[in-house]
Amino acid sequence: NAGVTQTPKFQVLKTGQSMTLQCAQDMNHNSMYWYRQDPGMGLRLIYYSASEGTTDKGEVPNGYNVSRLNKREFSLRLESAAPSQTSVYFCASRDKLLLNTEAFFGQGTRLTVV
Amino acid sequence: DQQVKQNSPSLSVQEGRISILNCDYTNSMFDYFLWYKKYPAEGPTFLISISSIKDKNEDGRFTVFLNKSAKHLSLHIVPSQPGDSAVYFCAASGDGGTSYGKLTFGQGTILTVHP
């Protein structure tokens, strides 16, 4: 049981380049999330998808787009990367049909924009 | 607008003593609270949670206390062990209004347990 799988694990981009971070979960969860972790800022929610077919902005959505491709997959796209987007990105999933459950996280993607 | 706040960036305790990590929230729609632990280069892992209908939940060495009137929760670790050294995040969720499905985290507290 793989849980939440993120690819790639590491990436270096030049300013202005685009890329998509992939996330897949095999737990049949309804809700999926993208967070970024920066020193002193904790885990900040970028976008989330409460259920298949819906997406909503979190605290820091600017510069990002998401796609809930199907129930398993939730991708995060940077259209034109900026140095301020250098961060560690985490994807998470949660079974929201069961009230009050925990979210499971992937291992993270460390992104550097130069 | 930081709806979940952990005001102590770091905490240092001696092995065997109690560690107390604190968390405050502002959104009264939150009704479920969680604590996560994170080691370097790994994703956060779930530790313990509490529903707003309770004021205490225990799991082994870990106890979470919730004070709804003060919008405050705390995590107690007794006794603390060196392996507990990690970053601890509190998180909150609530299904009211536009918050459906949202899971909001605090800034984290770095716990160091000295042998």
mmCIF file of N, CA, C and O in Angstrom, chain B residues 23-108:
data_model
loop_
_atom_site.group_PDB
_atom_site.id
_atom_site.type_symbol
_atom_site.label_atom_id
_atom_site.label_comp_id
_atom_site.label_asym_id
_atom_site.label_seq_id
_atom_site.Cartn_x
_atom_site.Cartn_y
_atom_site.Cartn_z
ATOM 1 N N CYS B 23 -1.152 25.621 20.929
ATOM 2 C CA CYS B 23 -1.725 26.024 19.646
ATOM 3 C C CYS B 23 -2.989 26.843 19.909
ATOM 4 O O CYS B 23 -3.799 26.474 20.776
ATOM 5 N N ASP B 24 -3.160 27.933 19.202
ATOM 6 C CA ASP B 24 -4.354 28.763 19.314
ATOM 7 C C ASP B 24 -5.033 28.878 17.956
ATOM 8 O O ASP B 24 -4.355 28.846 16.923
ATOM 9 N N TYR B 25 -6.332 29.006 17.951
ATOM 10 C CA TYR B 25 -7.050 29.178 16.703
ATOM 11 C C TYR B 25 -8.065 30.294 16.825
ATOM 12 O O TYR B 25 -8.458 30.671 17.931
ATOM 13 N N THR B 26 -8.459 30.840 15.689
ATOM 14 C CA THR B 26 -9.374 31.986 15.708
ATOM 15 C C THR B 26 -10.743 31.667 15.109
ATOM 16 O O THR B 26 -11.713 32.346 15.411
ATOM 17 N N ASN B 27 -10.817 30.644 14.272
ATOM 18 C CA ASN B 27 -12.059 30.351 13.571
ATOM 19 C C ASN B 27 -12.967 29.463 14.430
ATOM 20 O O ASN B 27 -12.652 28.306 14.693
ATOM 21 N N SER B 28 -14.095 29.988 14.843
ATOM 22 C CA SER B 28 -14.997 29.233 15.719
ATOM 23 C C SER B 28 -15.707 28.097 14.978
ATOM 24 O O SER B 28 -16.388 27.274 15.590
ATOM 25 N N MET B 29 -15.550 28.042 13.636
ATOM 26 C CA MET B 29 -16.153 26.943 12.875
ATOM 27 C C MET B 29 -15.305 25.664 12.922
ATOM 28 O O MET B 29 -15.766 24.607 12.517
ATOM 29 N N PHE B 30 -14.079 25.776 13.396
ATOM 30 C CA PHE B 30 -13.239 24.580 13.502
ATOM 31 C C PHE B 30 -13.839 23.636 14.538
ATOM 32 O O PHE B 30 -14.199 24.056 15.648
ATOM 33 N N ASP B 31 -13.934 22.343 14.180
ATOM 34 C CA ASP B 31 -14.489 21.393 15.133
ATOM 35 C C ASP B 31 -13.680 20.111 15.253
ATOM 36 O O ASP B 31 -14.099 19.165 15.914
ATOM 37 N N TYR B 32 -12.550 20.072 14.594
ATOM 38 C CA TYR B 32 -11.706 18.887 14.681
ATOM 39 C C TYR B 32 -10.267 19.339 14.598
ATOM 40 O O TYR B 32 -9.914 20.149 13.727
ATOM 41 N N PHE B 33 -9.442 18.837 15.532
ATOM 42 C CA PHE B 33 -8.088 19.331 15.660
ATOM 43 C C PHE B 33 -7.113 18.154 15.663
ATOM 44 O O PHE B 33 -7.404 17.096 16.234
ATOM 45 N N LEU B 34 -5.962 18.373 15.032
ATOM 46 C CA LEU B 34 -4.999 17.289 14.868
ATOM 47 C C LEU B 34 -3.601 17.778 15.199
ATOM 48 O O LEU B 34 -3.298 18.955 15.044
ATOM 49 N N TRP B 35 -2.764 16.864 15.595
ATOM 50 C CA TRP B 35 -1.326 17.128 15.751
ATOM 51 C C TRP B 35 -0.566 16.196 14.824
ATOM 52 O O TRP B 35 -0.868 15.000 14.731
ATOM 53 N N TYR B 36 0.434 16.782 14.172
ATOM 54 C CA TYR B 36 1.307 16.036 13.278
ATOM 55 C C TYR B 36 2.745 16.210 13.738
ATOM 56 O O TYR B 36 3.127 17.230 14.309
ATOM 57 N N LYS B 37 3.545 15.218 13.398
ATOM 58 C CA LYS B 37 4.974 15.220 13.713
ATOM 59 C C LYS B 37 5.724 15.135 12.386
ATOM 60 O O LYS B 37 5.302 14.410 11.482
ATOM 61 N N LYS B 38 6.817 15.881 12.272
ATOM 62 C CA LYS B 38 7.557 15.858 11.023
ATOM 63 C C LYS B 38 9.060 15.777 11.288
ATOM 64 O O LYS B 38 9.625 16.630 11.968
ATOM 65 N N TYR B 39 9.666 14.749 10.702
ATOM 66 C CA TYR B 39 11.123 14.635 10.708
ATOM 67 C C TYR B 39 11.664 15.262 9.429
ATOM 68 O O TYR B 39 10.957 15.349 8.412
ATOM 69 N N PRO B 40 12.940 15.693 9.437
ATOM 70 C CA PRO B 40 13.543 16.276 8.224
ATOM 71 C C PRO B 40 13.459 15.322 7.037
ATOM 72 O O PRO B 40 13.626 14.118 7.186
ATOM 73 N N ALA B 41 13.190 15.894 5.878
ATOM 74 C CA ALA B 41 13.159 15.164 4.613
ATOM 75 C C ALA B 41 12.055 14.095 4.559
ATOM 76 O O ALA B 41 12.121 13.185 3.731
ATOM 77 N N GLU B 42 11.068 14.211 5.446
ATOM 78 C CA GLU B 42 9.919 13.306 5.394
ATOM 79 C C GLU B 42 8.638 14.110 5.393
ATOM 80 O O GLU B 42 8.621 15.289 5.769
ATOM 81 N N GLY B 43 7.533 13.468 4.980
ATOM 82 C CA GLY B 43 6.244 14.121 5.092
ATOM 83 C C GLY B 43 5.734 14.086 6.519
ATOM 84 O O GLY B 43 6.154 13.242 7.319
ATOM 85 N N PRO B 44 4.834 15.001 6.882
ATOM 86 C CA PRO B 44 4.238 14.966 8.232
ATOM 87 C C PRO B 44 3.476 13.665 8.455
ATOM 88 O O PRO B 44 2.870 13.134 7.527
ATOM 89 N N THR B 45 3.505 13.181 9.680
ATOM 90 C CA THR B 45 2.743 11.986 10.027
ATOM 91 C C THR B 45 1.787 12.308 11.171
ATOM 92 O O THR B 45 2.134 13.053 12.105
ATOM 93 N N PHE B 46 0.618 11.749 11.099
ATOM 94 C CA PHE B 46 -0.430 11.993 12.077
ATOM 95 C C PHE B 46 -0.041 11.436 13.440
ATOM 96 O O PHE B 46 0.511 10.348 13.549
ATOM 97 N N LEU B 47 -0.344 12.221 14.478
ATOM 98 C CA LEU B 47 -0.011 11.813 15.841
ATOM 99 C C LEU B 47 -1.268 11.533 16.666
ATOM 100 O O LEU B 47 -1.482 10.445 17.171
ATOM 101 N N ILE B 48 -2.112 12.522 16.806
ATOM 102 C CA ILE B 48 -3.291 12.403 17.661
ATOM 103 C C ILE B 48 -4.280 13.489 17.266
ATOM 104 O O ILE B 48 -3.886 14.515 16.711
ATOM 105 N N SER B 49 -5.551 13.264 17.548
ATOM 106 C CA SER B 49 -6.566 14.252 17.207
ATOM 107 C C SER B 49 -7.589 14.373 18.321
ATOM 108 O O SER B 49 -7.617 13.564 19.261
ATOM 109 N N ILE B 50 -8.436 15.392 18.201
ATOM 110 C CA ILE B 50 -9.509 15.579 19.164
ATOM 111 C C ILE B 50 -10.676 16.271 18.484
ATOM 112 O O ILE B 50 -10.489 17.190 17.674
ATOM 113 N N SER B 51 -11.865 15.816 18.791
ATOM 114 C CA SER B 51 -13.081 16.442 18.297
ATOM 115 C C SER B 51 -13.514 17.521 19.271
ATOM 116 O O SER B 51 -13.228 17.445 20.468
ATOM 117 N N SER B 52 -14.247 18.507 18.779
ATOM 118 C CA SER B 52 -14.665 19.612 19.635
ATOM 119 C C SER B 52 -15.671 19.203 20.710
ATOM 120 O O SER B 52 -15.950 19.969 21.621
ATOM 121 N N ILE B 53 -16.207 17.997 20.614
ATOM 122 C CA ILE B 53 -17.149 17.550 21.654
ATOM 123 C C ILE B 53 -16.408 16.998 22.873
ATOM 124 O O ILE B 53 -17.014 16.686 23.890
ATOM 125 N N LYS B 54 -15.085 16.871 22.754
ATOM 126 C CA LYS B 54 -14.271 16.381 23.861
ATOM 127 C C LYS B 54 -13.343 17.482 24.348
ATOM 128 O O LYS B 54 -13.094 18.465 23.639
ATOM 129 N N ASP B 55 -12.800 17.306 25.561
ATOM 130 C CA ASP B 55 -11.783 18.245 26.007
ATOM 131 C C ASP B 55 -10.430 17.572 26.249
ATOM 132 O O ASP B 55 -9.442 18.244 26.561
ATOM 133 N N LYS B 56 -10.378 16.263 26.046
ATOM 134 C CA LYS B 56 -9.129 15.542 26.262
ATOM 135 C C LYS B 56 -9.146 14.267 25.446
ATOM 136 O O LYS B 56 -10.183 13.587 25.346
ATOM 137 N N ASN B 57 -7.983 13.914 24.893
ATOM 138 C CA ASN B 57 -7.827 12.634 24.232
ATOM 139 C C ASN B 57 -6.411 12.135 24.484
ATOM 140 O O ASN B 57 -5.446 12.887 24.341
ATOM 141 N N GLU B 58 -6.317 10.860 24.879
ATOM 142 C CA GLU B 58 -5.025 10.276 25.222
ATOM 143 C C GLU B 58 -4.662 9.133 24.311
ATOM 144 O O GLU B 58 -5.536 8.334 23.922
ATOM 145 N N ASP B 59 -3.367 9.025 24.001
ATOM 146 C CA ASP B 59 -2.888 7.883 23.238
ATOM 147 C C ASP B 59 -1.459 7.614 23.700
ATOM 148 O O ASP B 59 -0.506 8.249 23.229
ATOM 149 N N GLY B 60 -1.334 6.699 24.645
ATOM 150 C CA GLY B 60 -0.006 6.381 25.169
ATOM 151 C C GLY B 60 0.625 7.566 25.862
ATOM 152 O O GLY B 60 0.045 8.141 26.793
ATOM 153 N N ARG B 61 1.797 7.972 25.398
ATOM 154 C CA ARG B 61 2.499 9.104 26.031
ATOM 155 C C ARG B 61 1.950 10.460 25.598
ATOM 156 O O ARG B 61 2.383 11.499 26.115
ATOM 157 N N PHE B 62 1.040 10.469 24.640
ATOM 158 C CA PHE B 62 0.546 11.717 24.063
ATOM 159 C C PHE B 62 -0.886 12.006 24.519
ATOM 160 O O PHE B 62 -1.754 11.132 24.459
ATOM 161 N N THR B 63 -1.094 13.240 24.973
ATOM 162 C CA THR B 63 -2.422 13.689 25.373
ATOM 163 C C THR B 63 -2.671 15.048 24.755
ATOM 164 O O THR B 63 -1.802 15.928 24.822
ATOM 165 N N VAL B 64 -3.841 15.218 24.160
ATOM 166 C CA VAL B 64 -4.220 16.519 23.629
ATOM 167 C C VAL B 64 -5.374 17.060 24.466
ATOM 168 O O VAL B 64 -6.313 16.330 24.792
ATOM 169 N N PHE B 65 -5.259 18.325 24.833
ATOM 170 C CA PHE B 65 -6.288 19.023 25.602
ATOM 171 C C PHE B 65 -6.878 20.125 24.731
ATOM 172 O O PHE B 65 -6.146 20.831 24.031
ATOM 173 N N LEU B 66 -8.195 20.277 24.808
ATOM 174 C CA LEU B 66 -8.872 21.322 24.051
ATOM 175 C C LEU B 66 -9.672 22.221 24.994
ATOM 176 O O LEU B 66 -10.491 21.725 25.771
ATOM 177 N N ASN B 67 -9.446 23.499 24.893
ATOM 178 C CA ASN B 67 -10.218 24.498 25.640
ATOM 179 C C ASN B 67 -10.947 25.354 24.613
ATOM 180 O O ASN B 67 -10.383 26.290 24.052
ATOM 181 N N LYS B 68 -12.212 24.995 24.349
ATOM 182 C CA LYS B 68 -12.954 25.673 23.290
ATOM 183 C C LYS B 68 -13.226 27.127 23.598
ATOM 184 O O LYS B 68 -13.190 27.976 22.708
ATOM 185 N N SER B 69 -13.500 27.435 24.835
ATOM 186 C CA SER B 69 -13.819 28.829 25.166
ATOM 187 C C SER B 69 -12.615 29.731 24.930
ATOM 188 O O SER B 69 -12.752 30.886 24.536
ATOM 189 N N ALA B 70 -11.412 29.193 25.155
ATOM 190 C CA ALA B 70 -10.191 29.968 24.934
ATOM 191 C C ALA B 70 -9.641 29.777 23.528
ATOM 192 O O ALA B 70 -8.645 30.412 23.162
ATOM 193 N N LYS B 71 -10.255 28.895 22.743
ATOM 194 C CA LYS B 71 -9.769 28.552 21.403
ATOM 195 C C LYS B 71 -8.289 28.167 21.480
ATOM 196 O O LYS B 71 -7.431 28.706 20.770
ATOM 197 N N HIS B 72 -8.018 27.222 22.350
ATOM 198 C CA HIS B 72 -6.647 26.815 22.630
ATOM 199 C C HIS B 72 -6.567 25.301 22.763
ATOM 200 O O HIS B 72 -7.440 24.674 23.369
ATOM 201 N N LEU B 73 -5.519 24.724 22.172
ATOM 202 C CA LEU B 73 -5.256 23.314 22.424
ATOM 203 C C LEU B 73 -3.780 23.114 22.728
ATOM 204 O O LEU B 73 -2.941 23.957 22.368
ATOM 205 N N SER B 74 -3.507 22.027 23.419
ATOM 206 C CA SER B 74 -2.128 21.738 23.768
ATOM 207 C C SER B 74 -1.868 20.237 23.622
ATOM 208 O O SER B 74 -2.788 19.414 23.758
ATOM 209 N N LEU B 75 -0.627 19.922 23.355
ATOM 210 C CA LEU B 75 -0.173 18.539 23.254
ATOM 211 C C LEU B 75 0.836 18.295 24.370
ATOM 212 O O LEU B 75 1.816 19.034 24.482
ATOM 213 N N HIS B 76 0.568 17.282 25.184
ATOM 214 C CA HIS B 76 1.478 16.911 26.256
ATOM 215 C C HIS B 76 2.152 15.585 25.899
ATOM 216 O O HIS B 76 1.457 14.626 25.517
ATOM 217 N N ILE B 77 3.455 15.544 26.054
ATOM 218 C CA ILE B 77 4.211 14.315 25.817
ATOM 219 C C ILE B 77 4.909 13.954 27.133
ATOM 220 O O ILE B 77 5.736 14.716 27.629
ATOM 221 N N VAL B 78 4.507 12.803 27.687
ATOM 222 C CA VAL B 78 5.075 12.382 28.964
ATOM 223 C C VAL B 78 5.340 10.874 28.950
ATOM 224 O O VAL B 78 4.390 10.119 28.719
ATOM 225 N N PRO B 79 6.549 10.394 29.242
ATOM 226 C CA PRO B 79 7.758 11.206 29.343
ATOM 227 C C PRO B 79 8.337 11.480 27.964
ATOM 228 O O PRO B 79 8.160 10.695 27.043
ATOM 229 N N SER B 80 9.035 12.568 27.832
ATOM 230 C CA SER B 80 9.650 12.898 26.546
ATOM 231 C C SER B 80 10.873 12.015 26.310
ATOM 232 O O SER B 80 11.603 11.667 27.239
ATOM 233 N N GLN B 81 11.080 11.671 25.037
ATOM 234 C CA GLN B 81 12.205 10.822 24.649
ATOM 235 C C GLN B 81 12.980 11.514 23.525
ATOM 236 O O GLN B 81 12.406 12.283 22.752
ATOM 237 N N PRO B 82 14.274 11.233 23.406
ATOM 238 C CA PRO B 82 15.060 11.875 22.329
ATOM 239 C C PRO B 82 14.461 11.654 20.940
ATOM 240 O O PRO B 82 14.537 12.532 20.087
ATOM 241 N N GLY B 83 13.834 10.502 20.710
ATOM 242 C CA GLY B 83 13.200 10.220 19.424
ATOM 243 C C GLY B 83 11.995 11.088 19.132
ATOM 244 O O GLY B 83 11.501 11.114 18.005
ATOM 245 N N ASP B 84 11.517 11.821 20.153
ATOM 246 C CA ASP B 84 10.399 12.752 19.943
ATOM 247 C C ASP B 84 10.868 14.058 19.307
ATOM 248 O O ASP B 84 10.035 14.889 18.912
ATOM 249 N N SER B 85 12.161 14.266 19.218
ATOM 250 C CA SER B 85 12.691 15.494 18.623
ATOM 251 C C SER B 85 12.266 15.578 17.164
ATOM 252 O O SER B 85 12.596 14.715 16.347
ATOM 253 N N ALA B 86 11.506 16.619 16.844
ATOM 254 C CA ALA B 86 10.908 16.777 15.513
ATOM 255 C C ALA B 86 10.204 18.126 15.480
ATOM 256 O O ALA B 86 10.173 18.847 16.480
ATOM 257 N N VAL B 87 9.613 18.437 14.339
ATOM 258 C CA VAL B 87 8.727 19.597 14.253
ATOM 259 C C VAL B 87 7.295 19.105 14.455
ATOM 260 O O VAL B 87 6.887 18.102 13.856
ATOM 261 N N TYR B 88 6.548 19.802 15.303
ATOM 262 C CA TYR B 88 5.164 19.444 15.585
ATOM 263 C C TYR B 88 4.241 20.523 15.034
ATOM 264 O O TYR B 88 4.408 21.712 15.320
ATOM 265 N N PHE B 89 3.270 20.075 14.260
ATOM 266 C CA PHE B 89 2.281 20.991 13.688
ATOM 267 C C PHE B 89 0.909 20.696 14.274
ATOM 268 O O PHE B 89 0.516 19.525 14.386
ATOM 269 N N CYS B 90 0.178 21.728 14.626
ATOM 270 C CA CYS B 90 -1.236 21.519 14.906
ATOM 271 C C CYS B 90 -2.030 21.931 13.679
ATOM 272 O O CYS B 90 -1.557 22.731 12.849
ATOM 273 N N ALA B 91 -3.195 21.340 13.534
ATOM 274 C CA ALA B 91 -4.052 21.587 12.376
ATOM 275 C C ALA B 91 -5.500 21.583 12.817
ATOM 276 O O ALA B 91 -5.852 20.998 13.847
ATOM 277 N N ALA B 92 -6.339 22.238 12.019
ATOM 278 C CA ALA B 92 -7.749 22.331 12.369
ATOM 279 C C ALA B 92 -8.609 22.235 11.126
ATOM 280 O O ALA B 92 -8.197 22.682 10.044
ATOM 281 N N SER B 93 -9.772 21.657 11.297
ATOM 282 C CA SER B 93 -10.712 21.608 10.180
ATOM 283 C C SER B 93 -12.127 21.841 10.697
ATOM 284 O O SER B 93 -12.417 21.666 11.881
ATOM 285 N N GLY B 94 -12.997 22.253 9.768
ATOM 286 C CA GLY B 94 -14.383 22.474 10.123
ATOM 287 C C GLY B 94 -15.195 22.478 8.850
ATOM 288 O O GLY B 94 -14.694 22.862 7.797
ATOM 289 N N ASP B 95 -16.436 22.039 8.931
ATOM 290 C CA ASP B 95 -17.236 21.883 7.722
ATOM 291 C C ASP B 95 -18.219 23.002 7.492
ATOM 292 O O ASP B 95 -19.047 22.913 6.612
ATOM 293 N N GLY B 96 -18.115 24.052 8.268
ATOM 294 C CA GLY B 96 -19.091 25.104 8.117
ATOM 295 C C GLY B 96 -18.797 26.011 6.938
ATOM 296 O O GLY B 96 -17.654 26.351 6.670
ATOM 297 N N GLY B 97 -19.822 26.387 6.199
ATOM 298 C CA GLY B 97 -19.730 27.386 5.148
ATOM 299 C C GLY B 97 -18.675 27.085 4.121
ATOM 300 O O GLY B 97 -18.610 26.003 3.545
ATOM 301 N N THR B 98 -17.784 28.034 3.894
ATOM 302 C CA THR B 98 -16.766 27.874 2.859
ATOM 303 C C THR B 98 -15.587 27.041 3.322
ATOM 304 O O THR B 98 -14.639 26.857 2.579
ATOM 305 N N SER B 99 -15.638 26.539 4.558
ATOM 306 C CA SER B 99 -14.493 25.787 5.070
ATOM 307 C C SER B 99 -14.579 24.313 4.797
ATOM 308 O O SER B 99 -13.724 23.559 5.237
ATOM 309 N N TYR B 100 -15.614 23.852 4.080
ATOM 310 C CA TYR B 100 -15.791 22.420 3.894
ATOM 311 C C TYR B 100 -14.553 21.779 3.298
ATOM 312 O O TYR B 100 -14.053 22.187 2.256
ATOM 313 N N GLY B 101 -14.042 20.763 3.994
ATOM 314 C CA GLY B 101 -12.909 20.010 3.495
ATOM 315 C C GLY B 101 -11.569 20.653 3.738
ATOM 316 O O GLY B 101 -10.532 20.027 3.515
ATOM 317 N N LYS B 102 -11.521 21.879 4.220
ATOM 318 C CA LYS B 102 -10.255 22.581 4.371
ATOM 319 C C LYS B 102 -9.535 22.093 5.619
ATOM 320 O O LYS B 102 -10.151 21.815 6.640
ATOM 321 N N LEU B 103 -8.210 22.002 5.543
ATOM 322 C CA LEU B 103 -7.384 21.582 6.677
ATOM 323 C C LEU B 103 -6.273 22.602 6.815
ATOM 324 O O LEU B 103 -5.422 22.722 5.933
ATOM 325 N N THR B 104 -6.297 23.361 7.913
ATOM 326 C CA THR B 104 -5.383 24.492 8.099
ATOM 327 C C THR B 104 -4.359 24.179 9.180
ATOM 328 O O THR B 104 -4.715 23.702 10.259
ATOM 329 N N PHE B 105 -3.101 24.472 8.881
ATOM 330 C CA PHE B 105 -1.998 24.159 9.792
ATOM 331 C C PHE B 105 -1.416 25.411 10.427
ATOM 332 O O PHE B 105 -1.512 26.516 9.881
ATOM 333 N N GLY B 106 -0.772 25.202 11.571
ATOM 334 C CA GLY B 106 -0.001 26.251 12.220
ATOM 335 C C GLY B 106 1.422 26.278 11.681
ATOM 336 O O GLY B 106 1.784 25.527 10.773
ATOM 337 N N GLN B 107 2.243 27.162 12.303
ATOM 338 C CA GLN B 107 3.606 27.369 11.798
ATOM 339 C C GLN B 107 4.583 26.288 12.236
ATOM 340 O O GLN B 107 5.678 26.183 11.702
ATOM 341 N N GLY B 108 4.207 25.512 13.237
ATOM 342 C CA GLY B 108 5.077 24.450 13.717
ATOM 343 C C GLY B 108 5.923 24.878 14.903
ATOM 344 O O GLY B 108 6.256 26.058 15.069
#
